[in-house]
mmCIF file of C-alpha atoms in Angstrom:
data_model
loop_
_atom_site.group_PDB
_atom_site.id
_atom_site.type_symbol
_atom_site.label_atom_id
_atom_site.label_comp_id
_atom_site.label_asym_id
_atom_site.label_seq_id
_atom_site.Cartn_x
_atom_site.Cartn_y
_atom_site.Cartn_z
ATOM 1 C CA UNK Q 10 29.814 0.838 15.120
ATOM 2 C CA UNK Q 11 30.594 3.881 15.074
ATOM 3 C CA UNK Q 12 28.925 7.102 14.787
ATOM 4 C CA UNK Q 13 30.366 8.190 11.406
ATOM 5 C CA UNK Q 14 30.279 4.480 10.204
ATOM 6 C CA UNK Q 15 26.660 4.432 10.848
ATOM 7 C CA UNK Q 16 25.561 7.423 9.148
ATOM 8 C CA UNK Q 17 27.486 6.799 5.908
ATOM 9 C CA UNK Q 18 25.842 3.003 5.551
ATOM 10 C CA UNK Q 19 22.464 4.987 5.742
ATOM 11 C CA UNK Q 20 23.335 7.365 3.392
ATOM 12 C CA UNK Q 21 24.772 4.497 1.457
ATOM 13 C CA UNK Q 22 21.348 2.631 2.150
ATOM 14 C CA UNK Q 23 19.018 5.801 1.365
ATOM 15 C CA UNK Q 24 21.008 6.401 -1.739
ATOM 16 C CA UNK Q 25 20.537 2.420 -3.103
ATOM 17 C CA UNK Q 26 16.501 2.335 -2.170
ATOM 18 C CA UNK Q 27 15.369 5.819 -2.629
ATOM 19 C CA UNK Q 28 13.363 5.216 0.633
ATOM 20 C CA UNK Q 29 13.856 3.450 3.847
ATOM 21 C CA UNK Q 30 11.884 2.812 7.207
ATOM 22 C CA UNK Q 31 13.693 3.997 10.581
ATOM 23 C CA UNK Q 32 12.805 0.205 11.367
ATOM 24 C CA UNK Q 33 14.869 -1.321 8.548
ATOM 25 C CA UNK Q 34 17.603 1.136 8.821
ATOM 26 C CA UNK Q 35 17.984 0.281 12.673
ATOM 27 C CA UNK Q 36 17.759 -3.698 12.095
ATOM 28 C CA UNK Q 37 20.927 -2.845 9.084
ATOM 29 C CA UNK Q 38 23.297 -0.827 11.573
ATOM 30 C CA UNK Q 39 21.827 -2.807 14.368
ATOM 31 C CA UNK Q 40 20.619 0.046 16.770
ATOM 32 C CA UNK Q 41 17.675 1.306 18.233
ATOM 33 C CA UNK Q 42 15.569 3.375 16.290
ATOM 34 C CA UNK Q 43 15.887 6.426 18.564
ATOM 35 C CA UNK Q 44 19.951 6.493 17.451
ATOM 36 C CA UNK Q 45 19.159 5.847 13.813
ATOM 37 C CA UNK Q 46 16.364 8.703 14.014
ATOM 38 C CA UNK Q 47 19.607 11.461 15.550
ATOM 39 C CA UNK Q 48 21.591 10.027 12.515
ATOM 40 C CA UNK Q 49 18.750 11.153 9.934
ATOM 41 C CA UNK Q 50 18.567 14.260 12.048
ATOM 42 C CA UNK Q 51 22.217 15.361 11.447
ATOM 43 C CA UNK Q 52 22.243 13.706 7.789
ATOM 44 C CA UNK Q 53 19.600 16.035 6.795
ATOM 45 C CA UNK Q 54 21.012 19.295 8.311
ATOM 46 C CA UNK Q 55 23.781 18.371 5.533
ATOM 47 C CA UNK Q 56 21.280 18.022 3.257
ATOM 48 C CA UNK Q 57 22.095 14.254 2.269
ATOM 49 C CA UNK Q 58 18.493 13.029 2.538
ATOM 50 C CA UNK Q 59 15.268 14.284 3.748
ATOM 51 C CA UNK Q 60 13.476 12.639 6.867
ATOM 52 C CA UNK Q 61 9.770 11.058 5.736
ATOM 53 C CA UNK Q 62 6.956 9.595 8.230
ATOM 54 C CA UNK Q 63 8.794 7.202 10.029
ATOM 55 C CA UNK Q 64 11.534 7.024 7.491
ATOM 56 C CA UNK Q 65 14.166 8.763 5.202
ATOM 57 C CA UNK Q 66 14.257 9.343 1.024
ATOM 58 C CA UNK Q 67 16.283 11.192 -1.441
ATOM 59 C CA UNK Q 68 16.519 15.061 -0.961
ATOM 60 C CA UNK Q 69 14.325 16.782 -3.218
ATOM 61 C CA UNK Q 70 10.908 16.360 -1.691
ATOM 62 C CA UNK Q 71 9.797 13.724 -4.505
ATOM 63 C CA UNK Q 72 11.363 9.996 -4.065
ATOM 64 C CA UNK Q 73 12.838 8.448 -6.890
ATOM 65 C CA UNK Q 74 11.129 5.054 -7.623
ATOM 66 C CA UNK Q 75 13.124 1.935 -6.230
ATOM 67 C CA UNK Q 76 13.490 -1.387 -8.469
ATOM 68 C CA UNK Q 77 12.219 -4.236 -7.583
ATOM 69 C CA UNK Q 78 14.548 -6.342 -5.663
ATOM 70 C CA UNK Q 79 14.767 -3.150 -3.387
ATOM 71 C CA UNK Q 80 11.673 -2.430 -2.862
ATOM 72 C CA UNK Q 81 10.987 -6.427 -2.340
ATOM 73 C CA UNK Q 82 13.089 -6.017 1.034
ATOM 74 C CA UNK Q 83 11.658 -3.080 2.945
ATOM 75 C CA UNK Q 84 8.956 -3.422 5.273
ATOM 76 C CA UNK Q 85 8.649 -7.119 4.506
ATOM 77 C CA UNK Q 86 6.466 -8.110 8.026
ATOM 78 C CA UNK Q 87 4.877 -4.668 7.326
ATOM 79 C CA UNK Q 88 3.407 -6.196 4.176
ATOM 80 C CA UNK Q 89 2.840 -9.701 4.859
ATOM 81 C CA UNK Q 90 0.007 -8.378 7.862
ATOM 82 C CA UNK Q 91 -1.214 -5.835 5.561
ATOM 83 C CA UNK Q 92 -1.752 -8.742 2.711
ATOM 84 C CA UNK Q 93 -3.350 -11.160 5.349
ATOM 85 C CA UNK Q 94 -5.796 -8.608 6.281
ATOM 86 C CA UNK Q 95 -6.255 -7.316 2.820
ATOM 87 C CA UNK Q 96 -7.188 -10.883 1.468
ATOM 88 C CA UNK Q 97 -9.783 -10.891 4.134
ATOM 89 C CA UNK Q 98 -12.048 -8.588 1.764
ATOM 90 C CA UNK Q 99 -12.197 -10.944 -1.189
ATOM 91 C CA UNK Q 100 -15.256 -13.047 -1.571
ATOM 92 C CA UNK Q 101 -15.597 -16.313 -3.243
ATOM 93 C CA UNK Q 102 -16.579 -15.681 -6.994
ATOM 94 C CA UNK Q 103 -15.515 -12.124 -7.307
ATOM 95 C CA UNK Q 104 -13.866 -10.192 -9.941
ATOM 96 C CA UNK Q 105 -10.999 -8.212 -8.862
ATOM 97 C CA UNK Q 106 -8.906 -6.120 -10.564
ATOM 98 C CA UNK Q 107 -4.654 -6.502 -9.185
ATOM 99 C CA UNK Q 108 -2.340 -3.655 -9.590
ATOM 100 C CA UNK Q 109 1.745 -3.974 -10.069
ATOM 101 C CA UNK Q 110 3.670 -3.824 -6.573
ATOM 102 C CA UNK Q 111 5.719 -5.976 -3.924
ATOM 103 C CA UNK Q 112 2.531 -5.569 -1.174
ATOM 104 C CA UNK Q 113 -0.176 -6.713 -4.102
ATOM 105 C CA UNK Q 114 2.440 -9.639 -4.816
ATOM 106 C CA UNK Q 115 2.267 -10.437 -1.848
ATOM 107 C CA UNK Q 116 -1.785 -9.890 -1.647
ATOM 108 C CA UNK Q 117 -1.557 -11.862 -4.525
ATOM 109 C CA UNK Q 118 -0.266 -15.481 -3.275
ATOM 110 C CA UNK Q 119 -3.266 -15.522 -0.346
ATOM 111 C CA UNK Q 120 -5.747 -14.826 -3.326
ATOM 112 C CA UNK Q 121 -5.010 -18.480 -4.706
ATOM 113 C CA UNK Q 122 -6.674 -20.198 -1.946
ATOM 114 C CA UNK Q 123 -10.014 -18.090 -2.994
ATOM 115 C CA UNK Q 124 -12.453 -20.474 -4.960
ATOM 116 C CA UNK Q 125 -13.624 -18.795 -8.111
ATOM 117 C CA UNK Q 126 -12.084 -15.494 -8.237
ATOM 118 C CA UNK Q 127 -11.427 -13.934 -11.266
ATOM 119 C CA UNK Q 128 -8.129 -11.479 -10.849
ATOM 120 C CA UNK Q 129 -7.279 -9.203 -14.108
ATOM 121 C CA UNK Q 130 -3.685 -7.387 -13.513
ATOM 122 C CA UNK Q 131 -1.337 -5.995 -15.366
ATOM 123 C CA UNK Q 132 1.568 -7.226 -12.881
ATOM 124 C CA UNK Q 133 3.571 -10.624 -13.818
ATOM 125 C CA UNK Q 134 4.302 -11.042 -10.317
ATOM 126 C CA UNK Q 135 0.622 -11.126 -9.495
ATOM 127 C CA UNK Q 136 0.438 -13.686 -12.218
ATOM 128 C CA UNK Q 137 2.739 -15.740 -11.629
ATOM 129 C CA UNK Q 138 1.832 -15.775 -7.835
ATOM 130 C CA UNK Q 139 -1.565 -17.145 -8.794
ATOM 131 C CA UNK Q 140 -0.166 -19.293 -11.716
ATOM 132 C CA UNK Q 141 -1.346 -22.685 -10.175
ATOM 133 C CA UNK Q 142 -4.084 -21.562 -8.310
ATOM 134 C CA UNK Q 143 -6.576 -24.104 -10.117
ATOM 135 C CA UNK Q 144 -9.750 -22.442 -8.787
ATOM 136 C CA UNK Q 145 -8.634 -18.740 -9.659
ATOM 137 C CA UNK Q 146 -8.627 -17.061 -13.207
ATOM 138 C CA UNK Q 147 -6.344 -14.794 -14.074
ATOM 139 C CA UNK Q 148 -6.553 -12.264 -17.254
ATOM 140 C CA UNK Q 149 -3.734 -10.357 -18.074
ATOM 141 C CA UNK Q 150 -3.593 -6.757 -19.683
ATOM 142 C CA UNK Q 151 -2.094 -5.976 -23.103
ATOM 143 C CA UNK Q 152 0.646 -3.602 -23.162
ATOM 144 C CA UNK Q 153 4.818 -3.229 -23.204
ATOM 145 C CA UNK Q 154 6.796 -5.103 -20.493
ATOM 146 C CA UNK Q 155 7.981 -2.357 -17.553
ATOM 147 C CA UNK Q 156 11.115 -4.324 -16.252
ATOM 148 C CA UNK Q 157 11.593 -2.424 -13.227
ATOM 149 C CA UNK Q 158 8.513 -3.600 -11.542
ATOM 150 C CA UNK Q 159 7.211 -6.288 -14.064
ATOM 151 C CA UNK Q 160 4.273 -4.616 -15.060
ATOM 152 C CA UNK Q 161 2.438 -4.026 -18.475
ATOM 153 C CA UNK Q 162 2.173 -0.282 -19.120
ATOM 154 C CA UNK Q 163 1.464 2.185 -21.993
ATOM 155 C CA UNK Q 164 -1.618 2.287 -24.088
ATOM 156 C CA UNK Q 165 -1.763 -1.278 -24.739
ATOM 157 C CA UNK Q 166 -2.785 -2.042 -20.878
ATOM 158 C CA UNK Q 167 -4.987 0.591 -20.624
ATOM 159 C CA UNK Q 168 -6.792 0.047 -23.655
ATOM 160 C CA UNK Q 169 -7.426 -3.780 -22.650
ATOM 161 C CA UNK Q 170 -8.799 -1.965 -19.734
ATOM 162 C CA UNK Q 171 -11.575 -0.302 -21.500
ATOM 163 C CA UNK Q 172 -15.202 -1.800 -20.597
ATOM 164 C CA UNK Q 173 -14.161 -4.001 -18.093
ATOM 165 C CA UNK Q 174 -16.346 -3.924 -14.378
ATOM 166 C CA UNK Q 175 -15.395 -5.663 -11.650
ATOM 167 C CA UNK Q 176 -16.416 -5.165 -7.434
ATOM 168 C CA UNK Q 177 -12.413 -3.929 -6.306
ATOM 169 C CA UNK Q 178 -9.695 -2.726 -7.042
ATOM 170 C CA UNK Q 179 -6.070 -3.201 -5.073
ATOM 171 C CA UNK Q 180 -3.836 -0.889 -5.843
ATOM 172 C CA UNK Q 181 -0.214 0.142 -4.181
ATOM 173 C CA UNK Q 182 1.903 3.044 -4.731
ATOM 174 C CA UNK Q 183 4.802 5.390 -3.826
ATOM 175 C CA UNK Q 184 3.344 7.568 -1.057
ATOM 176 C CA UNK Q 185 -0.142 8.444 -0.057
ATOM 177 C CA UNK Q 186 -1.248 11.396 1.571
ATOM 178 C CA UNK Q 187 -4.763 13.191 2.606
ATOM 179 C CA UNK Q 188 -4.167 15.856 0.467
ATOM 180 C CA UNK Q 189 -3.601 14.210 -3.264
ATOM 181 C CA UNK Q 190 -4.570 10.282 -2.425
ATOM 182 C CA UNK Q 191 -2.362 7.642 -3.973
ATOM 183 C CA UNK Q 192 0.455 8.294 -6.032
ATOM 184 C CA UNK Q 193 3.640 6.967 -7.679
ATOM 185 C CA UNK Q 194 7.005 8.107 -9.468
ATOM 186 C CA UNK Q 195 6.243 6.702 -12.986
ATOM 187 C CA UNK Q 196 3.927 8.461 -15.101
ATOM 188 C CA UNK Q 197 3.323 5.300 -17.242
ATOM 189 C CA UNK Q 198 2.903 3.088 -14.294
ATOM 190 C CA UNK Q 199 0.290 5.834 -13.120
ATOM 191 C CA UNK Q 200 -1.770 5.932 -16.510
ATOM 192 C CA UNK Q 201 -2.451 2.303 -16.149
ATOM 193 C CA UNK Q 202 -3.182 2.207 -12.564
ATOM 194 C CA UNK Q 203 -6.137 5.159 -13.028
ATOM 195 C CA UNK Q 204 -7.289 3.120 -15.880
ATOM 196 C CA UNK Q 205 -7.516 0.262 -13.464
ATOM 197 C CA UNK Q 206 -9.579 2.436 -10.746
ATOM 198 C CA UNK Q 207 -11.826 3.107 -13.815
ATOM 199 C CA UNK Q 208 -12.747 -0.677 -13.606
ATOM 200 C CA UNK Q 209 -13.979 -1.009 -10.332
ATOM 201 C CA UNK Q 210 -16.568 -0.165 -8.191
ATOM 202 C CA UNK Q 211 -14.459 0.068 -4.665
ATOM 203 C CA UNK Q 212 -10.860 1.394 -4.758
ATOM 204 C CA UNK Q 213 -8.759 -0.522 -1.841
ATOM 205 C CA UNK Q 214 -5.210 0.777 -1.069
ATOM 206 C CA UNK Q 215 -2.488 -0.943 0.552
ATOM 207 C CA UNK Q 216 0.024 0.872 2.215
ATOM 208 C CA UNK Q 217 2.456 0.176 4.688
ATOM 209 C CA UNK Q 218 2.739 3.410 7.430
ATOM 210 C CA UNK Q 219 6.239 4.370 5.659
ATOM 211 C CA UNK Q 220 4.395 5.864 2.453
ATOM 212 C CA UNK Q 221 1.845 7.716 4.016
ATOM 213 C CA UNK Q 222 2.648 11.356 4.735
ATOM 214 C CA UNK Q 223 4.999 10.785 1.041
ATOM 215 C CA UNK Q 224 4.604 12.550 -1.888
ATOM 216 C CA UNK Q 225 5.435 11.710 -5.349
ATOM 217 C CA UNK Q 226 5.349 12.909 -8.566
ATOM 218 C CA UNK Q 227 2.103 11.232 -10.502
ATOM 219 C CA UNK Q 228 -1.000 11.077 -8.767
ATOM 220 C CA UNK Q 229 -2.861 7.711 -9.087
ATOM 221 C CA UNK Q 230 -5.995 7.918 -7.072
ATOM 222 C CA UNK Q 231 -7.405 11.135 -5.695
ATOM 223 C CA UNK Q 232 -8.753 10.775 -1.753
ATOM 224 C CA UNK Q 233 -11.937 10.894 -2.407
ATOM 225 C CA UNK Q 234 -11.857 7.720 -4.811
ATOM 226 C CA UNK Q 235 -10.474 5.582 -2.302
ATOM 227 C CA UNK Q 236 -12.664 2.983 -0.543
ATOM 228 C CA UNK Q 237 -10.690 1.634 2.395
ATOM 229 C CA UNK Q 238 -6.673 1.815 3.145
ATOM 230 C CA UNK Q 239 -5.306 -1.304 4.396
ATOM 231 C CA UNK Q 240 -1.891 -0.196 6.471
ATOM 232 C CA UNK Q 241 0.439 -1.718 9.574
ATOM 233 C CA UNK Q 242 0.300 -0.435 12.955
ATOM 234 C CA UNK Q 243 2.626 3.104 12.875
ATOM 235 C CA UNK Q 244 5.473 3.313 15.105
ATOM 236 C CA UNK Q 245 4.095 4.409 18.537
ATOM 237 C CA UNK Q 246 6.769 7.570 18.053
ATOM 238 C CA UNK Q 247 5.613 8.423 14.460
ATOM 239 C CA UNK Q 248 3.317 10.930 15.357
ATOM 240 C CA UNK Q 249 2.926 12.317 11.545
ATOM 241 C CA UNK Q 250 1.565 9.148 10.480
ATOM 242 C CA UNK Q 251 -0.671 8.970 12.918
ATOM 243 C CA UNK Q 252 -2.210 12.073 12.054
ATOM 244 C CA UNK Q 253 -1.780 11.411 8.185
ATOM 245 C CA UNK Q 254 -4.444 8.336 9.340
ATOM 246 C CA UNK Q 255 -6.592 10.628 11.045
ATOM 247 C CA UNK Q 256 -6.898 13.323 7.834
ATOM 248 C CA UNK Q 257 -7.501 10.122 5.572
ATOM 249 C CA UNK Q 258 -10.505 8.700 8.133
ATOM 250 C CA UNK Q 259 -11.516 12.620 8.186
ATOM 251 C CA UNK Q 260 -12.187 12.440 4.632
ATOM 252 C CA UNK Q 261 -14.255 9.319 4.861
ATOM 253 C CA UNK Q 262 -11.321 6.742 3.954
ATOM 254 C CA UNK Q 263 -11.967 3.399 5.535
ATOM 255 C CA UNK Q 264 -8.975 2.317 7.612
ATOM 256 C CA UNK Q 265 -8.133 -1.461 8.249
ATOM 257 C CA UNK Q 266 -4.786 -1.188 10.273
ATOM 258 C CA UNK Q 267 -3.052 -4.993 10.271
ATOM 259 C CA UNK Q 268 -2.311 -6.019 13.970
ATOM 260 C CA UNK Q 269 1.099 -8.599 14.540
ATOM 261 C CA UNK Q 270 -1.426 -10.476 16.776
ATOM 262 C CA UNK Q 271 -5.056 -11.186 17.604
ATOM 263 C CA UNK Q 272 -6.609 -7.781 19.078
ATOM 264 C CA UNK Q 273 -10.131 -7.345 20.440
ATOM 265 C CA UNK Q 274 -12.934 -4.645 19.596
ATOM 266 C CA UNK Q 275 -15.883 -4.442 21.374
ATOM 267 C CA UNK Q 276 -15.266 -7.893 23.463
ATOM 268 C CA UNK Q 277 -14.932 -10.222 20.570
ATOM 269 C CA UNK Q 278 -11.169 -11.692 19.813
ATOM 270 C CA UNK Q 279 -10.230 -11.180 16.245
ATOM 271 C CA UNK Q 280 -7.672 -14.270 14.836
ATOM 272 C CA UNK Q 281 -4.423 -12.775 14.375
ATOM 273 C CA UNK Q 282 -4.556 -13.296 10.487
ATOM 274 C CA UNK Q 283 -7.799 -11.070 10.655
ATOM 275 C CA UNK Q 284 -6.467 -8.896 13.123
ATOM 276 C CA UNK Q 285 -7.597 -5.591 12.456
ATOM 277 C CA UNK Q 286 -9.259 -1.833 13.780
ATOM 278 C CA UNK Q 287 -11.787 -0.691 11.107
ATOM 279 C CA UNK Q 288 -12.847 3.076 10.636
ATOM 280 C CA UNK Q 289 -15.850 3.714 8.629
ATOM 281 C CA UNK Q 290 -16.711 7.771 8.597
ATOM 282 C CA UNK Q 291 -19.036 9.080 5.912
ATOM 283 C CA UNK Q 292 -18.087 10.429 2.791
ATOM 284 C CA UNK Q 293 -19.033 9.893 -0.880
ATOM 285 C CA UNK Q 294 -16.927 6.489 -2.207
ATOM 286 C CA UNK Q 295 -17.358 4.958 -5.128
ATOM 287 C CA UNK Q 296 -19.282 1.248 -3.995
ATOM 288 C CA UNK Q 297 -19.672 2.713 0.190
ATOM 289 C CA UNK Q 298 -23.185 2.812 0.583
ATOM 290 C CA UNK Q 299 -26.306 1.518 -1.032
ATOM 291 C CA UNK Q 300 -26.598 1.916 -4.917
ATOM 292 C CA UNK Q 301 -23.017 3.635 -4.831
ATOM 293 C CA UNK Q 302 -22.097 3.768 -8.251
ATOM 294 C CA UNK Q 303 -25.116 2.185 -9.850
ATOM 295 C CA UNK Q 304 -25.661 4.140 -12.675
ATOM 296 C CA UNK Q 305 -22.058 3.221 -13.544
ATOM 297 C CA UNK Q 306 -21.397 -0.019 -12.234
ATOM 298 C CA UNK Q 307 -24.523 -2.146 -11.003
ATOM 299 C CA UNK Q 308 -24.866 -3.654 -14.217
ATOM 300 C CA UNK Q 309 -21.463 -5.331 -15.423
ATOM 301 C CA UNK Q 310 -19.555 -5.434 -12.105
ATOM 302 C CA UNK Q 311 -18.588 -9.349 -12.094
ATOM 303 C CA UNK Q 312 -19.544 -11.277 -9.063
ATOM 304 C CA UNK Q 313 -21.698 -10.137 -6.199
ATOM 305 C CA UNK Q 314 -19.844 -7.240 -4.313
ATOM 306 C CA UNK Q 315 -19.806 -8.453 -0.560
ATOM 307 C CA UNK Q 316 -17.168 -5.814 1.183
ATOM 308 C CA UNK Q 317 -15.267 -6.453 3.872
ATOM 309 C CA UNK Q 318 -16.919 -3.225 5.702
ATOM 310 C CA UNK Q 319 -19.967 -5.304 6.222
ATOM 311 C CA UNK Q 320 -18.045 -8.000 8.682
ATOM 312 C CA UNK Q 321 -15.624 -5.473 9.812
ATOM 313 C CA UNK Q 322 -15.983 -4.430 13.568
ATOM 314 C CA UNK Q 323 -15.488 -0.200 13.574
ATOM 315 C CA UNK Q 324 -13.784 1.648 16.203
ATOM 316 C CA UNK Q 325 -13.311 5.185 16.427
ATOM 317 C CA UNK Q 326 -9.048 6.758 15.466
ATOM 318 C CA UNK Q 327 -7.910 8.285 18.015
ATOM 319 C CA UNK Q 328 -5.601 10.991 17.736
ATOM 320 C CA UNK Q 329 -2.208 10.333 18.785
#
């Protein structure tokens, strides 16, 4: 293919998803990522698109939200690790709280082999994923259908929201950076997911390596909210990333990074489904010590927190 052919089916690409990994841009045009990283290079001295962490978006600095079936096919190994990891910090018997998104989906369909867990979301998808999971309760939120993503939104959800405790919250976004935390490019879908943070007494994020360093327009959770990031393994070349997971760990953000295979840390071999590096630095979090959020929380939350933190190995980031 090409040189000119190339560019324009990333453009064309870009232009369709709003966002898209070097990775799945170079499987597409079928080329290394090295070529399809020039291609971005000389697409965005035209000013066609802007080059992101290990990616490329829409000019303009803020990313336009994808649909659904887009955002369903990017980084799809990238998200089942992140969900196989992410599942591994649900205990029998909780009460979780599920936001809308293609990674908590996916989250979603390991959570039905859980005994006893009781998921509230406003996401169909979730739902439906856990529809005839016999051991698993699901409550759904009030609130008007958001077709682009399948979520309940608007003051209907987040009023349904209102009282509610539970141990964690999983919540996916647009683009997360050090600097403003979690956010997305829908103001409603942002409303519902604070209200959902509200809920809980740990904040989990999932995010695959192509949001983070990615801004977008409505913040969702602020930094120093979130419990633990679950993420993929960034590109060994994607040195922003990199040190977009070292500012998050600086600011006491618990990163589980999903491995394709079983890893080791300190000696012991981790199962490839658990595969993960932990890093645990201190920092005030909502649930992330003793009697966090006990005034608030203690009380009400449903099911007997047990996080993940406590079985997790922890390893120090290094910078890249």
């Amino acid at each position: 293919m090409f040189a000119a052919e190339r560019r324009q089916l990333i453009l064309e690409m870009v232009r369709a998803n709003g966002a898209v990994s070097l990775r799945e841009l170079a499987r597409v045009v079928q080329t290394s990522e090295v070529t399809v990283r020039r291609d971005v290079r000389a697409l965005e001295a035209e000013g066609l698109l802007d080059r992101r962490h290990g990616g490329a978006v829409l000019p303009g600095g803020f990313t336009r939200e994808s649909g659904f079936p887009q955002k369903s096919h990017l980084a799809t190994a990238e998200k089942t690790a992140i969900a196989d990891l992410a599942a591994g910090f649900v205990e029998e018997g909780e009460a979780i709280v599920v936001g809308a998104g293609t990674t908590t989906q996916e989250l979603a369909r390991r959570l039905a082999r859980v005994p006893g867990l009781t998921v509230v979301t406003n996401s169909l998808l979730v739902a439906q994923a856990l529809a005839h999971a016999n051991r698993v309760e699901v409550v759904m939120t009030g609130g008007t259908l958001r077709g682009s993503n399948y979520a309940l939104v608007g003051s209907g959800a987040e009023q349904s929201l209102q009282g509610l405790r539970v141990s964690r919250a999983f919540l996916s976004g647009s683009g997360l950076t050090a600097e403003r935390g979690l956010s997305t490019s829908n103001m409603l879908s942002a409303s519902v997911d604070r209200a959902l943070v509200q809920a809980a007494a740990e904040v989990v994020v999932l995010a695959d390596h192509t949001k983070l360093g990615t801004d977008t327009m409505f913040q969702t959770v602020p930094t120093d909210v979130i419990t633990r990031l679950v993420t993929d393994e960034p590109p060994a070349h994607d040195d922003r990333a990199a040190t977009e997971l070292q500012a998050l760990a600086d600011q006491g953000v618990q990163i589980a990074v999903a491995g394709a295979s079983g890893n080791s840390v300190g000696g012991d071999s981790v199962p490839p489904r658990q595969a993960r590096r932990d890093v645990a630095l201190p920092g005030p979090r909502r649930g992330a010590g003793p009697g966090a959020g006990a005034g608030l929380h203690s009380a009400a939350v449903l099911g007997e927190p047990a996080p993940g933190a406590e079985r997790a190995r922890v390893a120090d980031m290094r910078r890249r």
